[in-house]
């Protein structure tokens, strides 16, 4: 057992300095060596240090019954069985060993971060992460695996996709020394696929989705298989392999129809709408977006609302591309109506620019230069920075403001060269 790590953990947790813990027992310098596993002290010394911290020296948590209960709790979180997860958490909290024991407490807190994310309590999850991070130098490989996994997941929720992917790669590195069960391995691959896709590492996303899908299919997990096909469909669409993309969306649709998964059906039709738009099949795109609306349930989470606003934005752009002013204005008005109850800055700006276009507002250039493009640049949203920069460049060129037009065109081209997967379909 790593006594040094246990001592350091409980000392920090109790707010004691090395001098305070060591006083009257050993020197603080010797305690430092113990905590850093640079020496093995006499049992009598350890007993005295443990006693001062209120710990049971004979305790060993690596085979503690609560460890299995913790694993059961984590599994219920991963599979999003919210009622089971809540019951198991309360049961664990009633066991004093869960919070008093170094080993068990670390795992409880790491799993609790994921539980909080499941409940969409992102800020609380971040607070728990900040708290547990201070004990990182007491972690073993298994703890480091879960720490990097929940760190990656938390950063994904905060839209820091590149950081998310890097943390999940670290988790994968630690996993090589562990004996993970299939459901843990597929969960890791699935999270890697998600973060890689959002970070625009498209080939990596396809690779990890394939690994996850293989495990899900072997266990006849239809829901997760459909999720994987949706990710593959998005990835192949970005690579402009539209036939492969549609093939995956069709597979996801068939599974979701069989299992009556309305969320997946909504996502399938949203993404087919995006794909049809890239192919300039605007009528078909509108049809798919409207079909997705059939699966929009009463909104009760931030994600539901964001997706609904995305559908409206998609409908606005497709009507605009068809020069359907009436349809465009109809969905702009609907979008603005939804924003009253569910504010979203990016959607507010999307709807605003189309309203300016439809009403021929003369302040459109100022809006693009001073508000819209700076906002999407700050958010590192390259797709919309490119889209609005090219639109502004064209607008300035028509006004014979060639120098300024060239600067925005250059911005768009630089981003396109850096993020080649964003090419195509970038007109407003």
PDB file of C-alpha atoms in Angstrom, residues 108-402:
ATOM      1  CA  UNK A 108     -16.165   8.634  -5.516  1.00  0.00           C
ATOM      2  CA  UNK A 109     -15.239  12.208  -6.459  1.00  0.00           C
ATOM      3  CA  UNK A 110     -14.044  11.253  -9.951  1.00  0.00           C
ATOM      4  CA  UNK A 111     -17.266   9.354 -10.623  1.00  0.00           C
ATOM      5  CA  UNK A 112     -19.308  12.179  -9.084  1.00  0.00           C
ATOM      6  CA  UNK A 113     -17.928  14.586 -11.687  1.00  0.00           C
ATOM      7  CA  UNK A 114     -19.418  12.425 -14.416  1.00  0.00           C
ATOM      8  CA  UNK A 115     -22.660  12.099 -12.466  1.00  0.00           C
ATOM      9  CA  UNK A 116     -22.932  15.901 -12.264  1.00  0.00           C
ATOM     10  CA  UNK A 117     -22.314  16.176 -16.009  1.00  0.00           C
ATOM     11  CA  UNK A 118     -25.058  13.605 -16.586  1.00  0.00           C
ATOM     12  CA  UNK A 119     -27.355  15.933 -14.619  1.00  0.00           C
ATOM     13  CA  UNK A 120     -26.059  18.870 -16.717  1.00  0.00           C
ATOM     14  CA  UNK A 121     -24.561  20.474 -13.581  1.00  0.00           C
ATOM     15  CA  UNK A 122     -21.454  21.606 -15.455  1.00  0.00           C
ATOM     16  CA  UNK A 123     -20.300  24.283 -13.014  1.00  0.00           C
ATOM     17  CA  UNK A 124     -20.699  21.963 -10.017  1.00  0.00           C
ATOM     18  CA  UNK A 125     -18.729  19.330 -11.924  1.00  0.00           C
ATOM     19  CA  UNK A 126     -15.987  21.891 -12.530  1.00  0.00           C
ATOM     20  CA  UNK A 127     -15.869  22.755  -8.807  1.00  0.00           C
ATOM     21  CA  UNK A 128     -15.534  19.054  -7.941  1.00  0.00           C
ATOM     22  CA  UNK A 129     -12.787  18.712 -10.558  1.00  0.00           C
ATOM     23  CA  UNK A 130     -10.878  21.694  -9.129  1.00  0.00           C
ATOM     24  CA  UNK A 131     -11.097  20.124  -5.667  1.00  0.00           C
ATOM     25  CA  UNK A 132      -9.893  16.677  -6.666  1.00  0.00           C
ATOM     26  CA  UNK A 133      -7.131  18.020  -8.916  1.00  0.00           C
ATOM     27  CA  UNK A 134      -5.120  19.164  -5.894  1.00  0.00           C
ATOM     28  CA  UNK A 135      -4.676  15.484  -4.948  1.00  0.00           C
ATOM     29  CA  UNK A 136      -3.454  14.422  -8.401  1.00  0.00           C
ATOM     30  CA  UNK A 137       0.049  13.569  -7.228  1.00  0.00           C
ATOM     31  CA  UNK A 138      -1.467  10.856  -4.997  1.00  0.00           C
ATOM     32  CA  UNK A 139      -3.182   9.115  -7.939  1.00  0.00           C
ATOM     33  CA  UNK A 140      -2.341   5.646  -9.200  1.00  0.00           C
ATOM     34  CA  UNK A 141      -2.797   4.663 -12.887  1.00  0.00           C
ATOM     35  CA  UNK A 142      -6.467   3.770 -12.450  1.00  0.00           C
ATOM     36  CA  UNK A 143      -7.224   7.107 -10.795  1.00  0.00           C
ATOM     37  CA  UNK A 144      -5.311   8.929 -13.532  1.00  0.00           C
ATOM     38  CA  UNK A 145      -7.348   7.091 -16.156  1.00  0.00           C
ATOM     39  CA  UNK A 146     -10.650   8.283 -14.693  1.00  0.00           C
ATOM     40  CA  UNK A 147      -9.277  11.753 -13.948  1.00  0.00           C
ATOM     41  CA  UNK A 148      -8.311  12.353 -17.584  1.00  0.00           C
ATOM     42  CA  UNK A 149     -11.511  10.757 -18.834  1.00  0.00           C
ATOM     43  CA  UNK A 150     -13.810  13.005 -16.764  1.00  0.00           C
ATOM     44  CA  UNK A 151     -11.536  15.991 -17.482  1.00  0.00           C
ATOM     45  CA  UNK A 152     -11.982  15.360 -21.202  1.00  0.00           C
ATOM     46  CA  UNK A 153     -15.720  14.972 -20.822  1.00  0.00           C
ATOM     47  CA  UNK A 154     -16.018  18.143 -18.745  1.00  0.00           C
ATOM     48  CA  UNK A 155     -14.009  20.151 -21.288  1.00  0.00           C
ATOM     49  CA  UNK A 156     -16.271  18.761 -24.020  1.00  0.00           C
ATOM     50  CA  UNK A 157     -19.273  20.169 -22.139  1.00  0.00           C
ATOM     51  CA  UNK A 158     -17.449  23.509 -21.985  1.00  0.00           C
ATOM     52  CA  UNK A 159     -16.902  23.381 -25.786  1.00  0.00           C
ATOM     53  CA  UNK A 160     -13.106  23.111 -25.399  1.00  0.00           C
ATOM     54  CA  UNK A 161     -12.949  20.284 -27.886  1.00  0.00           C
ATOM     55  CA  UNK A 162      -9.235  20.160 -28.624  1.00  0.00           C
ATOM     56  CA  UNK A 163      -8.409  20.122 -24.896  1.00  0.00           C
ATOM     57  CA  UNK A 164     -11.090  17.485 -24.428  1.00  0.00           C
ATOM     58  CA  UNK A 165      -9.532  15.242 -27.061  1.00  0.00           C
ATOM     59  CA  UNK A 166      -6.031  15.597 -25.572  1.00  0.00           C
ATOM     60  CA  UNK A 167      -7.269  14.621 -22.097  1.00  0.00           C
ATOM     61  CA  UNK A 168      -9.083  11.591 -23.491  1.00  0.00           C
ATOM     62  CA  UNK A 169      -5.917  10.521 -25.308  1.00  0.00           C
ATOM     63  CA  UNK A 170      -4.162  10.687 -21.925  1.00  0.00           C
ATOM     64  CA  UNK A 171      -6.914   8.480 -20.484  1.00  0.00           C
ATOM     65  CA  UNK A 172      -6.339   6.023 -23.339  1.00  0.00           C
ATOM     66  CA  UNK A 173      -2.610   5.969 -22.535  1.00  0.00           C
ATOM     67  CA  UNK A 174      -3.319   5.080 -18.892  1.00  0.00           C
ATOM     68  CA  UNK A 175      -5.890   2.464 -19.940  1.00  0.00           C
ATOM     69  CA  UNK A 176      -3.146   0.297 -21.459  1.00  0.00           C
ATOM     70  CA  UNK A 177      -2.013  -0.689 -17.951  1.00  0.00           C
ATOM     71  CA  UNK A 178      -5.566  -1.502 -16.784  1.00  0.00           C
ATOM     72  CA  UNK A 179      -7.952  -4.371 -17.405  1.00  0.00           C
ATOM     73  CA  UNK A 180     -11.004  -2.512 -18.638  1.00  0.00           C
ATOM     74  CA  UNK A 181     -14.294  -4.252 -19.337  1.00  0.00           C
ATOM     75  CA  UNK A 182     -15.816  -3.988 -22.814  1.00  0.00           C
ATOM     76  CA  UNK A 183     -18.336  -1.346 -21.748  1.00  0.00           C
ATOM     77  CA  UNK A 184     -15.537   0.832 -20.352  1.00  0.00           C
ATOM     78  CA  UNK A 185     -13.405   0.395 -23.457  1.00  0.00           C
ATOM     79  CA  UNK A 186     -16.270   1.226 -25.826  1.00  0.00           C
ATOM     80  CA  UNK A 187     -17.205   4.225 -23.685  1.00  0.00           C
ATOM     81  CA  UNK A 188     -13.647   5.563 -23.994  1.00  0.00           C
ATOM     82  CA  UNK A 189     -13.605   5.030 -27.777  1.00  0.00           C
ATOM     83  CA  UNK A 190     -17.006   6.687 -28.125  1.00  0.00           C
ATOM     84  CA  UNK A 191     -15.920   9.773 -26.144  1.00  0.00           C
ATOM     85  CA  UNK A 192     -12.721   9.959 -28.205  1.00  0.00           C
ATOM     86  CA  UNK A 193     -14.803   9.829 -31.391  1.00  0.00           C
ATOM     87  CA  UNK A 194     -17.080  12.627 -30.168  1.00  0.00           C
ATOM     88  CA  UNK A 195     -14.283  14.957 -29.093  1.00  0.00           C
ATOM     89  CA  UNK A 196     -12.160  14.218 -32.188  1.00  0.00           C
ATOM     90  CA  UNK A 197     -15.119  15.067 -34.409  1.00  0.00           C
ATOM     91  CA  UNK A 198     -15.783  18.354 -32.650  1.00  0.00           C
ATOM     92  CA  UNK A 199     -12.051  19.202 -32.675  1.00  0.00           C
ATOM     93  CA  UNK A 200     -12.096  18.537 -36.444  1.00  0.00           C
ATOM     94  CA  UNK A 201      -9.803  15.495 -36.285  1.00  0.00           C
ATOM     95  CA  UNK A 202     -12.097  13.745 -38.723  1.00  0.00           C
ATOM     96  CA  UNK A 203      -9.974  10.683 -39.497  1.00  0.00           C
ATOM     97  CA  UNK A 204      -9.444  10.065 -35.777  1.00  0.00           C
ATOM     98  CA  UNK A 205     -13.175  10.390 -35.176  1.00  0.00           C
ATOM     99  CA  UNK A 206     -13.926   7.780 -37.847  1.00  0.00           C
ATOM    100  CA  UNK A 207     -11.249   5.459 -36.416  1.00  0.00           C
ATOM    101  CA  UNK A 208     -12.479   5.589 -32.812  1.00  0.00           C
ATOM    102  CA  UNK A 209     -16.129   5.412 -33.836  1.00  0.00           C
ATOM    103  CA  UNK A 210     -15.309   2.214 -35.710  1.00  0.00           C
ATOM    104  CA  UNK A 211     -13.676   0.698 -32.614  1.00  0.00           C
ATOM    105  CA  UNK A 212     -16.643   1.646 -30.417  1.00  0.00           C
ATOM    106  CA  UNK A 213     -19.161   0.397 -32.980  1.00  0.00           C
ATOM    107  CA  UNK A 214     -17.470  -2.990 -33.196  1.00  0.00           C
ATOM    108  CA  UNK A 215     -17.914  -3.520 -29.444  1.00  0.00           C
ATOM    109  CA  UNK A 216     -21.480  -2.165 -29.359  1.00  0.00           C
ATOM    110  CA  UNK A 217     -22.521  -4.423 -32.235  1.00  0.00           C
ATOM    111  CA  UNK A 218     -20.946  -7.470 -30.579  1.00  0.00           C
ATOM    112  CA  UNK A 219     -23.107  -6.777 -27.520  1.00  0.00           C
ATOM    113  CA  UNK A 220     -26.233  -5.967 -29.605  1.00  0.00           C
ATOM    114  CA  UNK A 221     -26.347  -2.459 -28.135  1.00  0.00           C
ATOM    115  CA  UNK A 222     -28.673  -0.894 -30.727  1.00  0.00           C
ATOM    116  CA  UNK A 223     -28.906   2.558 -29.168  1.00  0.00           C
ATOM    117  CA  UNK A 224     -25.147   3.085 -28.999  1.00  0.00           C
ATOM    118  CA  UNK A 225     -24.716   1.567 -32.468  1.00  0.00           C
ATOM    119  CA  UNK A 226     -27.119   4.162 -33.845  1.00  0.00           C
ATOM    120  CA  UNK A 227     -25.190   6.928 -32.068  1.00  0.00           C
ATOM    121  CA  UNK A 228     -22.011   5.688 -33.745  1.00  0.00           C
ATOM    122  CA  UNK A 229     -23.631   5.673 -37.179  1.00  0.00           C
ATOM    123  CA  UNK A 230     -24.707   9.301 -36.642  1.00  0.00           C
ATOM    124  CA  UNK A 231     -21.128  10.301 -35.784  1.00  0.00           C
ATOM    125  CA  UNK A 232     -19.844   8.409 -38.843  1.00  0.00           C
ATOM    126  CA  UNK A 233     -22.439  10.107 -41.022  1.00  0.00           C
ATOM    127  CA  UNK A 234     -21.298  13.544 -39.832  1.00  0.00           C
ATOM    128  CA  UNK A 235     -17.616  12.675 -40.307  1.00  0.00           C
ATOM    129  CA  UNK A 236     -18.042  11.318 -43.851  1.00  0.00           C
ATOM    130  CA  UNK A 237     -20.154  14.365 -44.748  1.00  0.00           C
ATOM    131  CA  UNK A 238     -17.282  16.623 -43.661  1.00  0.00           C
ATOM    132  CA  UNK A 239     -14.952  14.577 -45.862  1.00  0.00           C
ATOM    133  CA  UNK A 240     -17.487  15.081 -48.703  1.00  0.00           C
ATOM    134  CA  UNK A 241     -18.062  11.357 -48.979  1.00  0.00           C
ATOM    135  CA  UNK A 242     -21.786  11.980 -49.156  1.00  0.00           C
ATOM    136  CA  UNK A 243     -22.849   8.480 -50.232  1.00  0.00           C
ATOM    137  CA  UNK A 244     -21.060   6.963 -47.222  1.00  0.00           C
ATOM    138  CA  UNK A 245     -22.547   9.653 -45.023  1.00  0.00           C
ATOM    139  CA  UNK A 246     -26.107   8.930 -46.175  1.00  0.00           C
ATOM    140  CA  UNK A 247     -25.488   5.205 -45.750  1.00  0.00           C
ATOM    141  CA  UNK A 248     -24.658   5.747 -42.066  1.00  0.00           C
ATOM    142  CA  UNK A 249     -27.573   8.108 -41.496  1.00  0.00           C
ATOM    143  CA  UNK A 250     -29.913   5.524 -43.045  1.00  0.00           C
ATOM    144  CA  UNK A 251     -28.561   2.813 -40.748  1.00  0.00           C
ATOM    145  CA  UNK A 252     -29.045   5.101 -37.733  1.00  0.00           C
ATOM    146  CA  UNK A 253     -32.575   5.967 -38.885  1.00  0.00           C
ATOM    147  CA  UNK A 254     -33.552   2.302 -39.260  1.00  0.00           C
ATOM    148  CA  UNK A 255     -32.285   1.451 -35.777  1.00  0.00           C
ATOM    149  CA  UNK A 256     -33.880   4.542 -34.198  1.00  0.00           C
ATOM    150  CA  UNK A 257     -37.205   3.763 -35.895  1.00  0.00           C
ATOM    151  CA  UNK A 258     -37.029   0.179 -34.606  1.00  0.00           C
ATOM    152  CA  UNK A 259     -36.291   1.347 -31.044  1.00  0.00           C
ATOM    153  CA  UNK A 260     -38.531   4.431 -31.293  1.00  0.00           C
ATOM    154  CA  UNK A 261     -35.671   6.699 -30.234  1.00  0.00           C
ATOM    155  CA  UNK A 262     -37.011  10.179 -30.987  1.00  0.00           C
ATOM    156  CA  UNK A 263     -33.787  11.962 -30.037  1.00  0.00           C
ATOM    157  CA  UNK A 264     -31.780   9.943 -32.551  1.00  0.00           C
ATOM    158  CA  UNK A 265     -34.407  10.407 -35.262  1.00  0.00           C
ATOM    159  CA  UNK A 266     -34.285  14.160 -34.673  1.00  0.00           C
ATOM    160  CA  UNK A 267     -30.485  14.168 -34.998  1.00  0.00           C
ATOM    161  CA  UNK A 268     -30.579  12.020 -38.139  1.00  0.00           C
ATOM    162  CA  UNK A 269     -32.948  14.384 -39.950  1.00  0.00           C
ATOM    163  CA  UNK A 270     -31.048  17.496 -38.799  1.00  0.00           C
ATOM    164  CA  UNK A 271     -27.829  16.091 -40.200  1.00  0.00           C
ATOM    165  CA  UNK A 272     -29.439  14.951 -43.448  1.00  0.00           C
ATOM    166  CA  UNK A 273     -30.696  18.529 -43.749  1.00  0.00           C
ATOM    167  CA  UNK A 274     -27.110  19.780 -43.413  1.00  0.00           C
ATOM    168  CA  UNK A 275     -25.880  17.212 -45.952  1.00  0.00           C
ATOM    169  CA  UNK A 276     -28.576  18.102 -48.519  1.00  0.00           C
ATOM    170  CA  UNK A 277     -27.655  21.758 -48.082  1.00  0.00           C
ATOM    171  CA  UNK A 278     -24.026  20.974 -48.934  1.00  0.00           C
ATOM    172  CA  UNK A 279     -25.279  19.244 -52.065  1.00  0.00           C
ATOM    173  CA  UNK A 280     -27.376  22.377 -52.791  1.00  0.00           C
ATOM    174  CA  UNK A 281     -30.559  20.314 -52.626  1.00  0.00           C
ATOM    175  CA  UNK A 282     -32.305  23.086 -50.716  1.00  0.00           C
ATOM    176  CA  UNK A 283     -35.863  21.783 -51.048  1.00  0.00           C
ATOM    177  CA  UNK A 284     -34.752  18.381 -49.754  1.00  0.00           C
ATOM    178  CA  UNK A 285     -32.843  20.102 -46.954  1.00  0.00           C
ATOM    179  CA  UNK A 286     -35.971  22.012 -45.882  1.00  0.00           C
ATOM    180  CA  UNK A 287     -37.974  18.777 -45.963  1.00  0.00           C
ATOM    181  CA  UNK A 288     -35.438  17.068 -43.652  1.00  0.00           C
ATOM    182  CA  UNK A 289     -35.315  19.995 -41.228  1.00  0.00           C
ATOM    183  CA  UNK A 290     -39.122  20.026 -41.038  1.00  0.00           C
ATOM    184  CA  UNK A 291     -39.111  16.260 -40.501  1.00  0.00           C
ATOM    185  CA  UNK A 292     -36.740  16.755 -37.546  1.00  0.00           C
ATOM    186  CA  UNK A 293     -39.292  19.135 -36.003  1.00  0.00           C
ATOM    187  CA  UNK A 294     -41.689  16.193 -35.678  1.00  0.00           C
ATOM    188  CA  UNK A 295     -39.314  14.730 -33.085  1.00  0.00           C
ATOM    189  CA  UNK A 296     -38.759  17.895 -31.071  1.00  0.00           C
ATOM    190  CA  UNK A 297     -40.337  17.189 -27.700  1.00  0.00           C
ATOM    191  CA  UNK A 298     -41.148  19.756 -25.051  1.00  0.00           C
ATOM    192  CA  UNK A 299     -37.802  21.417 -24.384  1.00  0.00           C
ATOM    193  CA  UNK A 300     -36.422  20.792 -20.919  1.00  0.00           C
ATOM    194  CA  UNK A 301     -32.655  21.021 -21.315  1.00  0.00           C
ATOM    195  CA  UNK A 302     -30.186  23.503 -22.781  1.00  0.00           C
ATOM    196  CA  UNK A 303     -29.247  20.914 -25.432  1.00  0.00           C
ATOM    197  CA  UNK A 304     -32.877  20.463 -26.575  1.00  0.00           C
ATOM    198  CA  UNK A 305     -33.241  24.216 -26.946  1.00  0.00           C
ATOM    199  CA  UNK A 306     -29.936  24.623 -28.789  1.00  0.00           C
ATOM    200  CA  UNK A 307     -30.903  21.892 -31.273  1.00  0.00           C
ATOM    201  CA  UNK A 308     -34.313  23.476 -31.850  1.00  0.00           C
ATOM    202  CA  UNK A 309     -32.674  26.834 -32.583  1.00  0.00           C
ATOM    203  CA  UNK A 310     -30.252  25.070 -34.938  1.00  0.00           C
ATOM    204  CA  UNK A 311     -33.190  23.635 -36.889  1.00  0.00           C
ATOM    205  CA  UNK A 312     -34.724  27.110 -37.210  1.00  0.00           C
ATOM    206  CA  UNK A 313     -31.383  28.512 -38.359  1.00  0.00           C
ATOM    207  CA  UNK A 314     -31.144  25.743 -40.955  1.00  0.00           C
ATOM    208  CA  UNK A 315     -34.621  26.519 -42.264  1.00  0.00           C
ATOM    209  CA  UNK A 316     -33.783  30.242 -42.518  1.00  0.00           C
ATOM    210  CA  UNK A 317     -30.622  29.573 -44.551  1.00  0.00           C
ATOM    211  CA  UNK A 318     -32.344  27.158 -46.937  1.00  0.00           C
ATOM    212  CA  UNK A 319     -35.252  29.527 -47.638  1.00  0.00           C
ATOM    213  CA  UNK A 320     -32.730  32.313 -48.186  1.00  0.00           C
ATOM    214  CA  UNK A 321     -30.806  30.235 -50.713  1.00  0.00           C
ATOM    215  CA  UNK A 322     -34.070  29.588 -52.571  1.00  0.00           C
ATOM    216  CA  UNK A 323     -34.754  33.356 -52.579  1.00  0.00           C
ATOM    217  CA  UNK A 324     -37.924  32.582 -50.628  1.00  0.00           C
ATOM    218  CA  UNK A 325     -38.265  35.855 -48.728  1.00  0.00           C
ATOM    219  CA  UNK A 326     -41.611  34.914 -47.174  1.00  0.00           C
ATOM    220  CA  UNK A 327     -40.294  31.579 -45.822  1.00  0.00           C
ATOM    221  CA  UNK A 328     -37.100  33.215 -44.595  1.00  0.00           C
ATOM    222  CA  UNK A 329     -38.943  35.945 -42.654  1.00  0.00           C
ATOM    223  CA  UNK A 330     -41.381  33.390 -41.219  1.00  0.00           C
ATOM    224  CA  UNK A 331     -38.556  31.401 -39.602  1.00  0.00           C
ATOM    225  CA  UNK A 332     -36.648  34.520 -38.519  1.00  0.00           C
ATOM    226  CA  UNK A 333     -39.734  35.602 -36.600  1.00  0.00           C
ATOM    227  CA  UNK A 334     -40.094  32.131 -35.079  1.00  0.00           C
ATOM    228  CA  UNK A 335     -36.439  32.167 -34.062  1.00  0.00           C
ATOM    229  CA  UNK A 336     -36.760  35.572 -32.397  1.00  0.00           C
ATOM    230  CA  UNK A 337     -39.861  34.372 -30.575  1.00  0.00           C
ATOM    231  CA  UNK A 338     -37.985  31.366 -29.189  1.00  0.00           C
ATOM    232  CA  UNK A 339     -35.045  33.540 -28.099  1.00  0.00           C
ATOM    233  CA  UNK A 340     -37.316  35.391 -25.670  1.00  0.00           C
ATOM    234  CA  UNK A 341     -37.609  32.252 -23.546  1.00  0.00           C
ATOM    235  CA  UNK A 342     -34.309  30.629 -24.491  1.00  0.00           C
ATOM    236  CA  UNK A 343     -31.542  33.222 -25.085  1.00  0.00           C
ATOM    237  CA  UNK A 344     -28.607  32.119 -27.236  1.00  0.00           C
ATOM    238  CA  UNK A 345     -26.048  34.665 -28.400  1.00  0.00           C
ATOM    239  CA  UNK A 346     -24.888  32.827 -31.557  1.00  0.00           C
ATOM    240  CA  UNK A 347     -28.462  32.252 -32.720  1.00  0.00           C
ATOM    241  CA  UNK A 348     -29.376  35.824 -31.902  1.00  0.00           C
ATOM    242  CA  UNK A 349     -26.609  36.948 -34.274  1.00  0.00           C
ATOM    243  CA  UNK A 350     -27.553  34.431 -36.978  1.00  0.00           C
ATOM    244  CA  UNK A 351     -31.181  35.573 -36.972  1.00  0.00           C
ATOM    245  CA  UNK A 352     -30.168  39.232 -36.798  1.00  0.00           C
ATOM    246  CA  UNK A 353     -27.960  39.133 -39.900  1.00  0.00           C
ATOM    247  CA  UNK A 354     -30.677  37.495 -42.002  1.00  0.00           C
ATOM    248  CA  UNK A 355     -33.201  40.043 -40.756  1.00  0.00           C
ATOM    249  CA  UNK A 356     -30.839  42.835 -41.804  1.00  0.00           C
ATOM    250  CA  UNK A 357     -30.536  41.225 -45.250  1.00  0.00           C
ATOM    251  CA  UNK A 358     -34.279  40.773 -45.658  1.00  0.00           C
ATOM    252  CA  UNK A 359     -35.060  44.335 -44.535  1.00  0.00           C
ATOM    253  CA  UNK A 360     -32.101  45.792 -46.498  1.00  0.00           C
ATOM    254  CA  UNK A 361     -30.795  47.424 -43.326  1.00  0.00           C
ATOM    255  CA  UNK A 362     -27.938  49.803 -44.217  1.00  0.00           C
ATOM    256  CA  UNK A 363     -26.115  49.009 -40.964  1.00  0.00           C
ATOM    257  CA  UNK A 364     -25.348  45.459 -42.093  1.00  0.00           C
ATOM    258  CA  UNK A 365     -21.677  46.224 -42.772  1.00  0.00           C
ATOM    259  CA  UNK A 366     -21.192  47.684 -39.288  1.00  0.00           C
ATOM    260  CA  UNK A 367     -23.004  44.703 -37.750  1.00  0.00           C
ATOM    261  CA  UNK A 368     -20.710  42.233 -39.508  1.00  0.00           C
ATOM    262  CA  UNK A 369     -17.482  44.129 -38.777  1.00  0.00           C
ATOM    263  CA  UNK A 370     -18.100  45.142 -35.175  1.00  0.00           C
ATOM    264  CA  UNK A 371     -20.277  42.401 -33.752  1.00  0.00           C
ATOM    265  CA  UNK A 372     -20.762  39.221 -35.751  1.00  0.00           C
ATOM    266  CA  UNK A 373     -17.294  38.390 -37.104  1.00  0.00           C
ATOM    267  CA  UNK A 374     -15.465  39.368 -33.853  1.00  0.00           C
ATOM    268  CA  UNK A 375     -17.894  37.199 -31.849  1.00  0.00           C
ATOM    269  CA  UNK A 376     -17.303  34.047 -33.913  1.00  0.00           C
ATOM    270  CA  UNK A 377     -13.541  34.718 -34.044  1.00  0.00           C
ATOM    271  CA  UNK A 378     -13.443  34.909 -30.245  1.00  0.00           C
ATOM    272  CA  UNK A 379     -15.406  31.658 -30.006  1.00  0.00           C
ATOM    273  CA  UNK A 380     -13.012  30.071 -32.523  1.00  0.00           C
ATOM    274  CA  UNK A 381     -16.013  29.076 -34.596  1.00  0.00           C
ATOM    275  CA  UNK A 382     -14.185  28.923 -37.899  1.00  0.00           C
ATOM    276  CA  UNK A 383     -17.193  27.856 -39.986  1.00  0.00           C
ATOM    277  CA  UNK A 384     -19.160  31.038 -39.265  1.00  0.00           C
ATOM    278  CA  UNK A 385     -16.102  33.283 -39.234  1.00  0.00           C
ATOM    279  CA  UNK A 386     -15.389  32.100 -42.791  1.00  0.00           C
ATOM    280  CA  UNK A 387     -19.008  32.355 -43.857  1.00  0.00           C
ATOM    281  CA  UNK A 388     -19.574  35.890 -42.612  1.00  0.00           C
ATOM    282  CA  UNK A 389     -16.103  37.123 -43.650  1.00  0.00           C
ATOM    283  CA  UNK A 390     -16.746  36.014 -47.246  1.00  0.00           C
ATOM    284  CA  UNK A 391     -20.177  37.600 -47.225  1.00  0.00           C
ATOM    285  CA  UNK A 392     -18.698  40.885 -45.959  1.00  0.00           C
ATOM    286  CA  UNK A 393     -15.861  40.732 -48.518  1.00  0.00           C
ATOM    287  CA  UNK A 394     -18.440  40.412 -51.302  1.00  0.00           C
ATOM    288  CA  UNK A 395     -20.497  43.269 -49.837  1.00  0.00           C
ATOM    289  CA  UNK A 396     -17.433  45.567 -49.624  1.00  0.00           C
ATOM    290  CA  UNK A 397     -16.356  44.669 -53.148  1.00  0.00           C
ATOM    291  CA  UNK A 398     -19.734  45.795 -54.491  1.00  0.00           C
ATOM    292  CA  UNK A 399     -19.137  49.101 -52.730  1.00  0.00           C
ATOM    293  CA  UNK A 400     -15.669  49.283 -54.400  1.00  0.00           C
ATOM    294  CA  UNK A 401     -13.942  49.108 -51.020  1.00  0.00           C
ATOM    295  CA  UNK A 402     -11.386  46.719 -52.473  1.00  0.00           C
TER     296      UNK A 402
END
